[in-house]
PDB file of C-alpha atoms and ligand atoms in Angstrom:
ATOM      1  CA  UNK A   1       0.000   0.000   0.000  1.00 87.00           C
ATOM      2  CA  UNK A   2       1.350   3.414  -0.929  1.00 96.00           C
ATOM      3  CA  UNK A   3       1.642   5.968   1.873  1.00 98.00           C
ATOM      4  CA  UNK A   4      -0.676   8.957   1.371  1.00 98.00           C
ATOM      5  CA  UNK A   5      -0.450  11.903   3.705  1.00 98.00           C
ATOM      6  CA  UNK A   6      -2.031  15.328   3.683  1.00 98.00           C
ATOM      7  CA  UNK A   7      -1.442  18.816   4.918  1.00 98.00           C
ATOM      8  CA  UNK A   8      -4.590  20.746   5.662  1.00 98.00           C
ATOM      9  CA  UNK A   9      -4.140  24.454   6.399  1.00 97.00           C
ATOM     10  CA  UNK A  10      -7.121  26.605   7.348  1.00 96.00           C
ATOM     11  CA  UNK A  11      -6.748  29.998   5.650  1.00 97.00           C
ATOM     12  CA  UNK A  12      -7.994  32.245   8.434  1.00 95.00           C
ATOM     13  CA  UNK A  13      -4.693  34.062   8.820  1.00 94.00           C
ATOM     14  CA  UNK A  14      -1.033  33.840   7.944  1.00 94.00           C
ATOM     15  CA  UNK A  15       0.786  30.576   8.580  1.00 93.00           C
ATOM     16  CA  UNK A  16       2.637  30.799  11.896  1.00 90.00           C
ATOM     17  CA  UNK A  17       5.701  28.863  12.949  1.00 89.00           C
ATOM     18  CA  UNK A  18       3.702  26.263  14.861  1.00 88.00           C
ATOM     19  CA  UNK A  19       1.684  25.235  11.803  1.00 89.00           C
ATOM     20  CA  UNK A  20       4.753  25.385   9.655  1.00 92.00           C
ATOM     21  CA  UNK A  21       6.517  22.866  11.842  1.00 91.00           C
ATOM     22  CA  UNK A  22       3.591  20.436  11.720  1.00 94.00           C
ATOM     23  CA  UNK A  23       3.344  20.698   7.945  1.00 96.00           C
ATOM     24  CA  UNK A  24       7.075  20.273   7.448  1.00 95.00           C
ATOM     25  CA  UNK A  25       7.035  17.195   9.710  1.00 95.00           C
ATOM     26  CA  UNK A  26       4.067  15.749   7.788  1.00 97.00           C
ATOM     27  CA  UNK A  27       5.840  16.290   4.471  1.00 96.00           C
ATOM     28  CA  UNK A  28       9.030  14.648   5.787  1.00 95.00           C
ATOM     29  CA  UNK A  29       7.103  11.629   6.962  1.00 96.00           C
ATOM     30  CA  UNK A  30       5.574  11.185   3.509  1.00 97.00           C
ATOM     31  CA  UNK A  31       9.046  11.507   1.969  1.00 96.00           C
ATOM     32  CA  UNK A  32      10.478   8.894   4.355  1.00 96.00           C
ATOM     33  CA  UNK A  33       7.744   6.527   3.204  1.00 97.00           C
ATOM     34  CA  UNK A  34       8.298   7.504  -0.446  1.00 97.00           C
ATOM     35  CA  UNK A  35       4.633   8.334  -0.412  1.00 98.00           C
ATOM     36  CA  UNK A  36       2.268  10.897  -1.820  1.00 98.00           C
ATOM     37  CA  UNK A  37       1.121  14.136  -0.275  1.00 98.00           C
ATOM     38  CA  UNK A  38      -2.154  15.973  -0.752  1.00 98.00           C
ATOM     39  CA  UNK A  39      -2.507  19.683  -0.036  1.00 98.00           C
ATOM     40  CA  UNK A  40      -6.043  20.320   1.166  1.00 98.00           C
ATOM     41  CA  UNK A  41      -7.259  23.822   1.907  1.00 98.00           C
ATOM     42  CA  UNK A  42      -9.812  23.758   4.736  1.00 98.00           C
ATOM     43  CA  UNK A  43     -11.701  26.834   3.630  1.00 98.00           C
ATOM     44  CA  UNK A  44     -15.260  25.828   4.524  1.00 98.00           C
ATOM     45  CA  UNK A  45     -16.021  28.741   6.810  1.00 97.00           C
ATOM     46  CA  UNK A  46     -16.991  31.563   4.457  1.00 96.00           C
ATOM     47  CA  UNK A  47     -16.810  34.198   7.189  1.00 95.00           C
ATOM     48  CA  UNK A  48     -13.345  33.368   8.503  1.00 96.00           C
ATOM     49  CA  UNK A  49     -11.456  32.073   5.464  1.00 97.00           C
ATOM     50  CA  UNK A  50      -9.957  34.318   2.798  1.00 97.00           C
ATOM     51  CA  UNK A  51      -8.549  33.416  -0.601  1.00 97.00           C
ATOM     52  CA  UNK A  52      -5.558  35.687  -0.072  1.00 97.00           C
ATOM     53  CA  UNK A  53      -4.526  33.679   3.006  1.00 97.00           C
ATOM     54  CA  UNK A  54      -4.666  30.511   0.911  1.00 98.00           C
ATOM     55  CA  UNK A  55      -2.320  32.041  -1.646  1.00 98.00           C
ATOM     56  CA  UNK A  56       0.016  33.268   1.054  1.00 97.00           C
ATOM     57  CA  UNK A  57       0.019  29.910   2.857  1.00 97.00           C
ATOM     58  CA  UNK A  58       0.886  28.083  -0.364  1.00 97.00           C
ATOM     59  CA  UNK A  59       3.709  30.466  -1.032  1.00 97.00           C
ATOM     60  CA  UNK A  60       5.036  30.147   2.527  1.00 97.00           C
ATOM     61  CA  UNK A  61       4.871  26.347   2.339  1.00 97.00           C
ATOM     62  CA  UNK A  62       6.805  26.338  -0.918  1.00 97.00           C
ATOM     63  CA  UNK A  63       9.374  28.672   0.595  1.00 97.00           C
ATOM     64  CA  UNK A  64       9.757  26.271   3.534  1.00 96.00           C
ATOM     65  CA  UNK A  65      10.487  23.450   1.101  1.00 95.00           C
ATOM     66  CA  UNK A  66       7.206  21.579   1.615  1.00 96.00           C
ATOM     67  CA  UNK A  67       6.211  19.677  -1.535  1.00 96.00           C
ATOM     68  CA  UNK A  68       2.952  17.958  -2.458  1.00 97.00           C
ATOM     69  CA  UNK A  69       1.925  15.682  -5.282  1.00 96.00           C
ATOM     70  CA  UNK A  70      -1.765  16.626  -5.386  1.00 98.00           C
ATOM     71  CA  UNK A  71      -3.751  19.765  -4.814  1.00 97.00           C
ATOM     72  CA  UNK A  72      -4.499  22.322  -3.668  1.00 98.00           C
ATOM     73  CA  UNK A  73      -7.944  20.783  -3.212  1.00 98.00           C
ATOM     74  CA  UNK A  74     -10.411  23.245  -1.756  1.00 98.00           C
ATOM     75  CA  UNK A  75     -13.031  22.058   0.708  1.00 98.00           C
ATOM     76  CA  UNK A  76     -15.250  24.945  -0.351  1.00 98.00           C
ATOM     77  CA  UNK A  77     -15.643  23.255  -3.760  1.00 98.00           C
ATOM     78  CA  UNK A  78     -16.475  19.787  -2.399  1.00 98.00           C
ATOM     79  CA  UNK A  79     -19.902  20.239  -0.920  1.00 98.00           C
ATOM     80  CA  UNK A  80     -21.405  17.228  -2.669  1.00 98.00           C
ATOM     81  CA  UNK A  81     -18.842  14.952  -0.981  1.00 98.00           C
ATOM     82  CA  UNK A  82     -19.967  16.203   2.449  1.00 98.00           C
ATOM     83  CA  UNK A  83     -23.659  16.002   1.577  1.00 98.00           C
ATOM     84  CA  UNK A  84     -23.229  12.412   0.511  1.00 98.00           C
ATOM     85  CA  UNK A  85     -21.541  11.594   3.833  1.00 98.00           C
ATOM     86  CA  UNK A  86     -24.328  13.446   5.641  1.00 98.00           C
ATOM     87  CA  UNK A  87     -26.882  11.238   3.827  1.00 98.00           C
ATOM     88  CA  UNK A  88     -25.047   8.064   4.772  1.00 98.00           C
ATOM     89  CA  UNK A  89     -24.828   9.094   8.422  1.00 98.00           C
ATOM     90  CA  UNK A  90     -28.522  10.039   8.382  1.00 98.00           C
ATOM     91  CA  UNK A  91     -29.467   6.678   6.857  1.00 97.00           C
ATOM     92  CA  UNK A  92     -27.347   4.876   9.446  1.00 97.00           C
ATOM     93  CA  UNK A  93     -29.218   6.705  12.231  1.00 97.00           C
ATOM     94  CA  UNK A  94     -25.904   8.039  13.508  1.00 98.00           C
ATOM     95  CA  UNK A  95     -26.862  11.731  13.487  1.00 98.00           C
ATOM     96  CA  UNK A  96     -29.864  13.852  14.390  1.00 98.00           C
ATOM     97  CA  UNK A  97     -31.089  17.410  13.887  1.00 98.00           C
ATOM     98  CA  UNK A  98     -30.633  19.393  17.080  1.00 97.00           C
ATOM     99  CA  UNK A  99     -32.756  22.415  17.914  1.00 93.00           C
ATOM    100  CA  UNK A 100     -31.273  23.002  21.355  1.00 91.00           C
ATOM    101  CA  UNK A 101     -29.673  26.438  21.411  1.00 85.00           C
ATOM    102  CA  UNK A 102     -26.019  26.933  22.221  1.00 81.00           C
ATOM    103  CA  UNK A 103     -27.049  28.697  25.401  1.00 84.00           C
ATOM    104  CA  UNK A 104     -29.227  25.798  26.530  1.00 86.00           C
ATOM    105  CA  UNK A 105     -26.359  23.409  25.881  1.00 82.00           C
ATOM    106  CA  UNK A 106     -24.041  25.578  27.926  1.00 81.00           C
ATOM    107  CA  UNK A 107     -26.476  25.865  30.812  1.00 84.00           C
ATOM    108  CA  UNK A 108     -27.269  22.156  30.947  1.00 81.00           C
ATOM    109  CA  UNK A 109     -23.862  20.861  29.920  1.00 71.00           C
ATOM    110  CA  UNK A 110     -22.165  18.231  31.988  1.00 68.00           C
ATOM    111  CA  UNK A 111     -18.734  18.854  33.422  1.00 60.00           C
ATOM    112  CA  UNK A 112     -17.164  21.030  30.787  1.00 52.00           C
ATOM    113  CA  UNK A 113     -13.391  20.603  30.766  1.00 55.00           C
ATOM    114  CA  UNK A 114     -12.867  23.671  28.703  1.00 56.00           C
ATOM    115  CA  UNK A 115      -9.309  24.201  29.764  1.00 60.00           C
ATOM    116  CA  UNK A 116      -8.283  20.833  28.388  1.00 67.00           C
ATOM    117  CA  UNK A 117      -7.010  20.596  24.848  1.00 68.00           C
ATOM    118  CA  UNK A 118      -9.835  19.996  22.369  1.00 67.00           C
ATOM    119  CA  UNK A 119     -12.504  19.779  25.060  1.00 74.00           C
ATOM    120  CA  UNK A 120     -15.931  21.368  24.886  1.00 81.00           C
ATOM    121  CA  UNK A 121     -19.054  21.179  27.051  1.00 86.00           C
ATOM    122  CA  UNK A 122     -20.606  17.699  26.921  1.00 92.00           C
ATOM    123  CA  UNK A 123     -23.955  17.824  25.162  1.00 94.00           C
ATOM    124  CA  UNK A 124     -26.563  16.676  27.718  1.00 93.00           C
ATOM    125  CA  UNK A 125     -27.927  13.305  26.478  1.00 93.00           C
ATOM    126  CA  UNK A 126     -31.375  14.037  27.958  1.00 93.00           C
ATOM    127  CA  UNK A 127     -31.773  16.780  25.346  1.00 94.00           C
ATOM    128  CA  UNK A 128     -31.374  14.354  22.448  1.00 96.00           C
ATOM    129  CA  UNK A 129     -34.414  13.665  20.295  1.00 96.00           C
ATOM    130  CA  UNK A 130     -35.808  10.122  20.071  1.00 95.00           C
ATOM    131  CA  UNK A 131     -34.042   7.619  17.823  1.00 93.00           C
ATOM    132  CA  UNK A 132     -35.049   8.053  14.202  1.00 94.00           C
ATOM    133  CA  UNK A 133     -35.263  11.851  14.360  1.00 96.00           C
ATOM    134  CA  UNK A 134     -34.215  13.394  11.071  1.00 96.00           C
ATOM    135  CA  UNK A 135     -34.502  10.195   8.999  1.00 96.00           C
ATOM    136  CA  UNK A 136     -36.858  11.946   6.571  1.00 97.00           C
ATOM    137  CA  UNK A 137     -34.774  15.095   6.137  1.00 98.00           C
ATOM    138  CA  UNK A 138     -33.819  15.679   2.517  1.00 97.00           C
ATOM    139  CA  UNK A 139     -31.214  18.355   3.244  1.00 98.00           C
ATOM    140  CA  UNK A 140     -29.040  19.226   6.234  1.00 98.00           C
ATOM    141  CA  UNK A 141     -29.748  22.949   5.844  1.00 97.00           C
ATOM    142  CA  UNK A 142     -31.289  25.122   8.514  1.00 95.00           C
ATOM    143  CA  UNK A 143     -30.504  23.197  11.663  1.00 96.00           C
ATOM    144  CA  UNK A 144     -27.502  21.883  13.594  1.00 97.00           C
ATOM    145  CA  UNK A 145     -26.833  18.160  13.123  1.00 98.00           C
ATOM    146  CA  UNK A 146     -25.087  16.188  15.841  1.00 98.00           C
ATOM    147  CA  UNK A 147     -23.521  12.761  16.026  1.00 98.00           C
ATOM    148  CA  UNK A 148     -25.119  10.541  18.660  1.00 98.00           C
ATOM    149  CA  UNK A 149     -22.144   9.156  20.600  1.00 98.00           C
ATOM    150  CA  UNK A 150     -22.294   5.720  22.280  1.00 98.00           C
ATOM    151  CA  UNK A 151     -22.297   6.837  25.920  1.00 97.00           C
ATOM    152  CA  UNK A 152     -19.758   5.049  28.043  1.00 96.00           C
ATOM    153  CA  UNK A 153     -17.900   3.411  25.177  1.00 98.00           C
ATOM    154  CA  UNK A 154     -14.146   3.898  25.286  1.00 98.00           C
ATOM    155  CA  UNK A 155     -12.697   4.754  21.895  1.00 98.00           C
ATOM    156  CA  UNK A 156      -9.121   3.473  21.610  1.00 98.00           C
ATOM    157  CA  UNK A 157      -6.441   4.053  19.045  1.00 98.00           C
ATOM    158  CA  UNK A 158      -2.732   3.891  18.724  1.00 98.00           C
ATOM    159  CA  UNK A 159      -0.710   7.011  17.996  1.00 98.00           C
ATOM    160  CA  UNK A 160       2.703   6.789  16.351  1.00 97.00           C
ATOM    161  CA  UNK A 161       4.204   9.225  18.886  1.00 95.00           C
ATOM    162  CA  UNK A 162       2.057   8.955  21.995  1.00 96.00           C
ATOM    163  CA  UNK A 163       1.187   5.258  21.948  1.00 98.00           C
ATOM    164  CA  UNK A 164      -2.133   3.915  23.213  1.00 98.00           C
ATOM    165  CA  UNK A 165      -4.911   6.494  23.543  1.00 98.00           C
ATOM    166  CA  UNK A 166      -8.374   6.153  25.079  1.00 98.00           C
ATOM    167  CA  UNK A 167     -11.273   8.617  25.257  1.00 97.00           C
ATOM    168  CA  UNK A 168     -14.693   7.808  26.703  1.00 97.00           C
ATOM    169  CA  UNK A 169     -17.758   8.842  24.719  1.00 97.00           C
ATOM    170  CA  UNK A 170     -20.148  10.850  26.879  1.00 96.00           C
ATOM    171  CA  UNK A 171     -17.326  11.674  29.322  1.00 95.00           C
ATOM    172  CA  UNK A 172     -14.407  13.089  27.366  1.00 95.00           C
ATOM    173  CA  UNK A 173     -16.649  14.325  24.570  1.00 96.00           C
ATOM    174  CA  UNK A 174     -20.362  14.344  23.872  1.00 96.00           C
ATOM    175  CA  UNK A 175     -22.635  14.524  20.826  1.00 97.00           C
ATOM    176  CA  UNK A 176     -20.605  16.648  18.442  1.00 97.00           C
ATOM    177  CA  UNK A 177     -21.672  18.873  15.591  1.00 97.00           C
ATOM    178  CA  UNK A 178     -21.363  17.438  12.071  1.00 98.00           C
ATOM    179  CA  UNK A 179     -23.299  20.157  10.241  1.00 98.00           C
ATOM    180  CA  UNK A 180     -23.635  23.768  11.273  1.00 97.00           C
ATOM    181  CA  UNK A 181     -26.774  25.817  11.470  1.00 96.00           C
ATOM    182  CA  UNK A 182     -25.411  28.205   8.842  1.00 96.00           C
ATOM    183  CA  UNK A 183     -25.346  25.226   6.458  1.00 97.00           C
ATOM    184  CA  UNK A 184     -21.582  24.674   6.594  1.00 98.00           C
ATOM    185  CA  UNK A 185     -20.314  21.086   7.085  1.00 98.00           C
ATOM    186  CA  UNK A 186     -18.534  20.895  10.439  1.00 98.00           C
ATOM    187  CA  UNK A 187     -14.860  19.997  10.799  1.00 98.00           C
ATOM    188  CA  UNK A 188     -15.396  16.452  12.159  1.00 98.00           C
ATOM    189  CA  UNK A 189     -17.530  15.471   9.168  1.00 98.00           C
ATOM    190  CA  UNK A 190     -15.559  17.250   6.446  1.00 98.00           C
ATOM    191  CA  UNK A 191     -12.184  15.961   7.570  1.00 98.00           C
ATOM    192  CA  UNK A 192     -13.316  12.327   7.671  1.00 98.00           C
ATOM    193  CA  UNK A 193     -15.189  12.638   4.370  1.00 98.00           C
ATOM    194  CA  UNK A 194     -12.021  13.985   2.755  1.00 98.00           C
ATOM    195  CA  UNK A 195      -9.525  11.657   4.393  1.00 98.00           C
ATOM    196  CA  UNK A 196     -11.630   8.724   3.149  1.00 98.00           C
ATOM    197  CA  UNK A 197     -12.222  10.170  -0.338  1.00 98.00           C
ATOM    198  CA  UNK A 198      -8.541  11.086  -0.727  1.00 98.00           C
ATOM    199  CA  UNK A 199      -7.309   7.669   0.404  1.00 98.00           C
ATOM    200  CA  UNK A 200      -5.185   9.084   3.244  1.00 98.00           C
ATOM    201  CA  UNK A 201      -3.217   6.333   5.010  1.00 98.00           C
ATOM    202  CA  UNK A 202      -1.717   8.409   7.838  1.00 98.00           C
ATOM    203  CA  UNK A 203      -2.901  11.642   9.426  1.00 98.00           C
ATOM    204  CA  UNK A 204      -0.107  13.796  10.861  1.00 98.00           C
ATOM    205  CA  UNK A 205      -1.367  16.802  12.834  1.00 97.00           C
ATOM    206  CA  UNK A 206      -1.159  18.650  16.130  1.00 94.00           C
ATOM    207  CA  UNK A 207      -1.790  17.097  19.518  1.00 94.00           C
ATOM    208  CA  UNK A 208      -4.704  19.466  20.084  1.00 93.00           C
ATOM    209  CA  UNK A 209      -6.705  17.157  17.822  1.00 96.00           C
ATOM    210  CA  UNK A 210      -6.238  13.912  19.810  1.00 97.00           C
ATOM    211  CA  UNK A 211      -9.754  14.094  21.201  1.00 97.00           C
ATOM    212  CA  UNK A 212     -11.105  14.862  17.744  1.00 98.00           C
ATOM    213  CA  UNK A 213      -9.506  11.661  16.532  1.00 98.00           C
ATOM    214  CA  UNK A 214     -11.726   9.723  18.950  1.00 98.00           C
ATOM    215  CA  UNK A 215     -14.787  11.537  17.580  1.00 98.00           C
ATOM    216  CA  UNK A 216     -13.681  10.921  14.022  1.00 98.00           C
ATOM    217  CA  UNK A 217     -13.173   7.191  14.656  1.00 98.00           C
ATOM    218  CA  UNK A 218     -16.882   6.984  15.469  1.00 98.00           C
ATOM    219  CA  UNK A 219     -17.651   8.630  12.125  1.00 99.00           C
ATOM    220  CA  UNK A 220     -15.409   6.130  10.309  1.00 98.00           C
ATOM    221  CA  UNK A 221     -17.250   3.293  11.986  1.00 98.00           C
ATOM    222  CA  UNK A 222     -20.693   4.683  11.128  1.00 98.00           C
ATOM    223  CA  UNK A 223     -19.555   4.929   7.492  1.00 98.00           C
ATOM    224  CA  UNK A 224     -18.014   1.457   7.502  1.00 98.00           C
ATOM    225  CA  UNK A 225     -14.737   3.065   6.390  1.00 98.00           C
ATOM    226  CA  UNK A 226     -11.233   2.012   7.338  1.00 98.00           C
ATOM    227  CA  UNK A 227      -9.455   4.663   9.448  1.00 98.00           C
ATOM    228  CA  UNK A 228      -5.905   5.809   8.694  1.00 98.00           C
ATOM    229  CA  UNK A 229      -2.934   5.588  11.062  1.00 98.00           C
ATOM    230  CA  UNK A 230      -2.420   8.552  13.410  1.00 98.00           C
ATOM    231  CA  UNK A 231       0.543  10.658  14.364  1.00 97.00           C
ATOM    232  CA  UNK A 232      -0.061  13.672  16.623  1.00 97.00           C
ATOM    233  CA  UNK A 233       2.795  16.106  17.068  1.00 94.00           C
ATOM    234  CA  UNK A 234       3.523  18.311  20.078  1.00 89.00           C
ATOM    235  CA  UNK A 235       2.343  21.895  19.761  1.00 85.00           C
ATOM    236  CA  UNK A 236       4.847  24.675  19.735  1.00 77.00           C
ATOM    237  CA  UNK A 237       4.578  26.638  22.985  1.00 73.00           C
ATOM    238  CA  UNK A 238       6.230  29.733  24.307  1.00 69.00           C
ATOM    239  CA  UNK A 239       8.376  29.993  27.430  1.00 68.00           C
ATOM    240  CA  UNK A 240       5.213  30.235  29.558  1.00 71.00           C
ATOM    241  CA  UNK A 241       3.722  27.071  28.107  1.00 70.00           C
ATOM    242  CA  UNK A 242       1.145  28.943  26.068  1.00 71.00           C
ATOM    243  CA  UNK A 243       0.352  27.572  22.655  1.00 69.00           C
ATOM    244  CA  UNK A 244       1.955  29.736  20.065  1.00 64.00           C
ATOM    245  CA  UNK A 245      -1.133  29.432  17.880  1.00 60.00           C
ATOM    246  CA  UNK A 246      -3.201  31.108  20.580  1.00 56.00           C
ATOM    247  CA  UNK A 247      -0.898  34.039  21.125  1.00 57.00           C
ATOM    248  CA  UNK A 248      -1.885  37.129  19.270  1.00 56.00           C
ATOM    249  CA  UNK A 249       1.677  38.102  18.677  1.00 58.00           C
ATOM    250  CA  UNK A 250       2.585  34.624  17.418  1.00 65.00           C
ATOM    251  CA  UNK A 251       5.065  35.090  14.660  1.00 84.00           C
ATOM    252  CA  UNK A 252       3.987  34.347  11.151  1.00 92.00           C
ATOM    253  CA  UNK A 253       6.348  32.698   8.710  1.00 94.00           C
ATOM    254  CA  UNK A 254       5.775  35.698   6.469  1.00 94.00           C
ATOM    255  CA  UNK A 255       6.920  38.160   9.108  1.00 92.00           C
ATOM    256  CA  UNK A 256      10.078  36.168   9.814  1.00 92.00           C
ATOM    257  CA  UNK A 257      10.807  35.941   6.097  1.00 93.00           C
ATOM    258  CA  UNK A 258      10.490  39.678   5.868  1.00 93.00           C
ATOM    259  CA  UNK A 259      13.039  40.030   8.641  1.00 92.00           C
ATOM    260  CA  UNK A 260      15.462  38.064   6.505  1.00 94.00           C
ATOM    261  CA  UNK A 261      15.398  34.660   8.219  1.00 94.00           C
ATOM    262  CA  UNK A 262      16.010  31.501   6.203  1.00 95.00           C
ATOM    263  CA  UNK A 263      13.580  28.572   6.198  1.00 94.00           C
ATOM    264  CA  UNK A 264      16.004  26.622   8.426  1.00 93.00           C
ATOM    265  CA  UNK A 265      16.125  29.471  10.918  1.00 92.00           C
ATOM    266  CA  UNK A 266      12.346  29.742  11.036  1.00 91.00           C
ATOM    267  CA  UNK A 267      11.965  26.038  11.749  1.00 88.00           C
ATOM    268  CA  UNK A 268      14.776  26.108  14.294  1.00 87.00           C
ATOM    269  CA  UNK A 269      13.021  28.960  16.064  1.00 81.00           C
ATOM    270  CA  UNK A 270       9.889  26.843  16.426  1.00 72.00           C
ATOM    271  CA  UNK A 271      12.061  24.057  17.841  1.00 69.00           C
ATOM    272  CA  UNK A 272      13.687  26.445  20.332  1.00 61.00           C
ATOM    273  CA  UNK A 273      10.302  27.598  21.593  1.00 58.00           C
ATOM    274  CA  UNK A 274       9.323  24.000  22.128  1.00 56.00           C
ATOM    275  CA  UNK A 275      12.522  23.082  23.955  1.00 57.00           C
ATOM    276  CA  UNK A 276      12.307  26.137  26.165  1.00 57.00           C
ATOM    277  CA  UNK A 277       8.734  25.274  27.119  1.00 51.00           C
ATOM    278  CA  UNK A 278       9.584  21.693  28.078  1.00 52.00           C
ATOM    279  CA  UNK A 279      12.788  22.637  29.939  1.00 51.00           C
TER     280      UNK A 279
HETATM  281  N1  LIG B 301      -7.257  22.417   9.257  1.00 57.10           N
HETATM  282  C1  LIG B 301      -6.833  22.005  10.549  1.00 57.10           C
HETATM  283  C2  LIG B 301      -5.886  23.033  11.140  1.00 57.10           C
HETATM  284  O1  LIG B 301      -5.387  23.886  10.429  1.00 57.10           O
HETATM  285  C3  LIG B 301      -6.119  20.675  10.512  1.00 57.10           C
HETATM  286  C4  LIG B 301      -7.085  19.581  10.534  1.00 57.10           C
HETATM  287  C5  LIG B 301      -6.469  18.215  10.503  1.00 57.10           C
HETATM  288  O2  LIG B 301      -5.266  18.081  10.285  1.00 57.10           O
HETATM  289  O3  LIG B 301      -7.229  17.277  10.672  1.00 57.10           O
HETATM  290  O4  LIG B 301      -5.672  23.002  12.325  1.00 57.10           O
END
């Protein structure tokens, strides 16, 4: 089987050193396996994504020496792929339309661990509709759709860097959104739909998505699709342990280029931040 990896930037701003490091590592892994690499632009959110950021990200990636064999493929042009996955999940009874407001979820939510990486308030199971809700829907538009998680089941997977992982459905995460009220496919659905359609054999991404991997494994199962292998990389943090991606002054690759740094220096800087944080 040929190795197929992907890099999946979201064009909501300029590429910063943390992303750059993840993408460079993903590209190296594909090279080590003499595999293929897909560049996928995750530009589904029409309010937050901008075409100019896509262009700039591509240019920055090329400057960093990242190479891909396919793409850029734009999620914004692949709606029928996501609708077809939505239909399959609907037919499988895995998802339901949810009319509970965000505020109601927040007020009734169980034990939110919001400070933990990738965590969000647990959707209260008592607010779920009866089984079969939404079976007759002909379109996902107009309402939030959620995945009905198997409460209490422990989702396990093996990560190339972190080893055995386990997250409990209904405890570590609850019913998650697969389609947004503004008629945009949600991340957890789009990413699985694409990783399946693009024949991805290993997903290399940041550690902040470990919990999402557990959610996504449930989507793979509902679709009867074979999941890829997983490799989650440490996030670049500053000297205070804050994620670089979350810092407003986080340095963009573009800014460092402008200051005259080489690609090697930019990547080394990301490494220094990481070492300093773990020291
Ligand atoms: N687009 C996501 C990001 O930029 C990556 C998603 C993924 O790798 O699954 O964080």
